[in-house]
Amino acid sequence: MMKKSMCCCSLAALRTHKPLPFPVCISLSVVAAASPRRCLSKSLSSPSSSLNAVLSIAADDYRPPSSFHFGPSLRRGHLPEPPPLSLNHSSEDGDGGVIEKAKFCRVFDVAALRVPVEECAALESHLRGHLLNWPRVRNIARVPGDDLDLEIRRLLREGEGDGGARLDSLAARVDGRADVETAALSPVLYREKLAKEFNCSGFLKFRNLAKLSRPKKKKKKLNSKDGGDLASKNLEKNDSYVVKVIGDEKDKGDLSGLLGEDFKGRRWRGPTRLLLLDEKYAKKGVSELPEAIKVPMIPLSSSFELVQCQLALFYDYWSMSELLEALLPEGLIVPTGFETIGHIAHLNLRDEHLPFRKLIAQIVLDKNRPKIQTVVNKMDAIQNEYRTMQLEVLVGNHSLVTTVVENGFRFQVDLGKVYWNSKLATERQRLICSFTRSDVVCDVFSGVGPIAISAARKVKCVFANDLNPNAVEYLERNIVLNKLERKVEFSITTDFFWSRLLVCHSRVLDFLVFNMEGRRFIAAMFTTQLRYSITQVVMNLPNDATEFLDAFRGVFRNTPRSARTLPKIHVYGFSKAQNPEYDFQERINVALCAEVVDVEMHRVRLVAPGKWMLCASFILPEDIAFGK
Ligand SMILES: C[S@@+](CC[C@H](N)C(=O)[O-])C[C@H]1O[C@@H](n2cnc3c(N)ncnc32)[C@H](O)[C@@H]1O
């Protein structure tokens, strides 16, 4: 059975993809290296085995195809040499599904202009069209050592007049060869010097003992194994990509030809940044750069360098759909969306995705942390009376209790026990906007209270009801959560409804909570003389709310017409008809056994192809309310 399309907060579409040139392997327990394609066919023939799936991409088999020429793609670039071991950790779920993150590293050759930091921003805007402009990669890159210590910078400036002599001297001292005894040393250099001399000279006068004895800041240890060429300080800061300059030490590619003999052999002596150039300039020389790049640099007074770089993109860089395209077998539609309810990502996977559900869930979790903590899949269509969903927790923490913020209110829900649908937020807002301060609202199917609670801030009085005791419990919690508890006089249950109602006659009624069957609730609310007349009735049970409309027949039959206000009813329903409004109106007429006029119809949303959710709003016809 094919399932409905996946619900999606941002992208509802599902799309097919061409396979990547590396195979996906799913096997029971071992990371397959030898024959991944065999593993794939095996696992696909027995989907249940994927419960403990271990996924591997055969890096050796990777061949970049020629059809993709530009832009970041897992189909392009080359694998790092040696692989960045620091990224070799895997994403793992409780059932053993593993994504080998290191296999998603791709290295791209790009050229960059090394420019003084002060001029970097201006140059970036001048050269924008010639820069790399890749999503999630900054055109301005930083590499270790591009920021000089201010003190060193000052010394360098002082050294301008003496030619290279003082610079050489400084370089010698930085290298630990303190050959200039008389020079004023920076605190760091001074400390180094003292440390070296202490043993042989005995007692020494410290310039600033407090500073010198301050413990060093702890640095994160880089595992020597993790070294790899790509592991650097930057890698610690940014897990999605890193830039490395190739042959940095060799000082080649300066623009002396472009900027004149003055700059020949000299490098800028301050902090620098890299401006990453468009891919097409990779491995090109200065003479091959277009005038549009050269000209903006000529008036600038500093030296520039054209350097060749490697840009490595890691697992964290790639989007959810890029990863899924890489991982799912050939020809399988890539699921691209999910619904978010608090910290829970709610998937609605098709049958063909089910063998890969843990893998998909793991990627959803990885790509949406920390907001998402749990990923669940809807197992079946909502069928039960309380409209709760059958959910399978795929990865993350197993709690289905979450807090949702909607229209400025907070709602705690347990998705396993109560109904919640974030997609109705706009509709609820629309409805509440139509209420006024003098309204008295009766929410027949209130759930955990998104309509009742939001309305309570605006209207005079709210009566909220739900058949599900768990929903009523969460409704009461949410009343407290939203600081409306002073408005709640008490809650009434079916058993002692009448006795308590007599008590409440003498009190101010603002918000009453009921746990009753809908039809009985309507009858009870309208046949009793309440302090306030109900002006708005909300019936949000789209599958069969119209079946409850007959409960309004004759509700005012024992009262004089002048003593009653006719309420406005907002009833929800679905329709697959060609003319959904006409179809829904017909069903309302049948339920009330009358021709209802002046019905305002509103299309709420398309819940499935050709199936509309509608809201019909109308004043309860007098003949029905007062009829026998
Ligand atoms: C579609 S949900 C709507 C909840 C709420 N209005 C919202 O927007 O979240 C319908 C609610 O009606 C409740 N319900 C179902 N049958 C009912 C009945 N016969 N009487 C009263 N409530 C009922 C369910 O427990 C569920 O909470």
Coordinates of N, CA, C and O in Angstrom, one line a residue, residues 17 94 137 158 189 202 504 513:
H17 N 16.0 10.7 -7.5 CA 17.3 11.2 -7.7 C 18.1 10.2 -8.6 O 17.8 9.0 -8.6
G94 N 20.3 3.9 18.6 CA 20.3 2.8 19.6 C 20.3 1.5 19.0 O 20.7 0.5 19.6
V137 N 29.4 28.4 2.7 CA 30.8 28.6 2.7 C 31.1 30.1 2.6 O 30.6 30.7 1.7
E158 N 57.6 49.0 14.0 CA 58.8 49.7 14.4 C 60.0 49.3 13.5 O 60.8 50.1 13.3
L189 N 57.3 36.8 25.5 CA 58.7 36.5 25.2 C 59.5 36.6 26.5 O 60.5 35.9 26.7
G202 N 69.7 31.5 39.1 CA 69.1 31.5 40.4 C 68.1 32.6 40.6 O 67.1 32.6 39.8
C504 N -21.7 26.9 40.4 CA -21.0 28.0 39.6 C -22.0 29.1 39.1 O -21.5 30.1 38.6
V513 N -13.7 23.7 32.1 CA -13.2 22.5 31.4 C -14.1 21.3 31.6 O -14.5 21.0 32.8

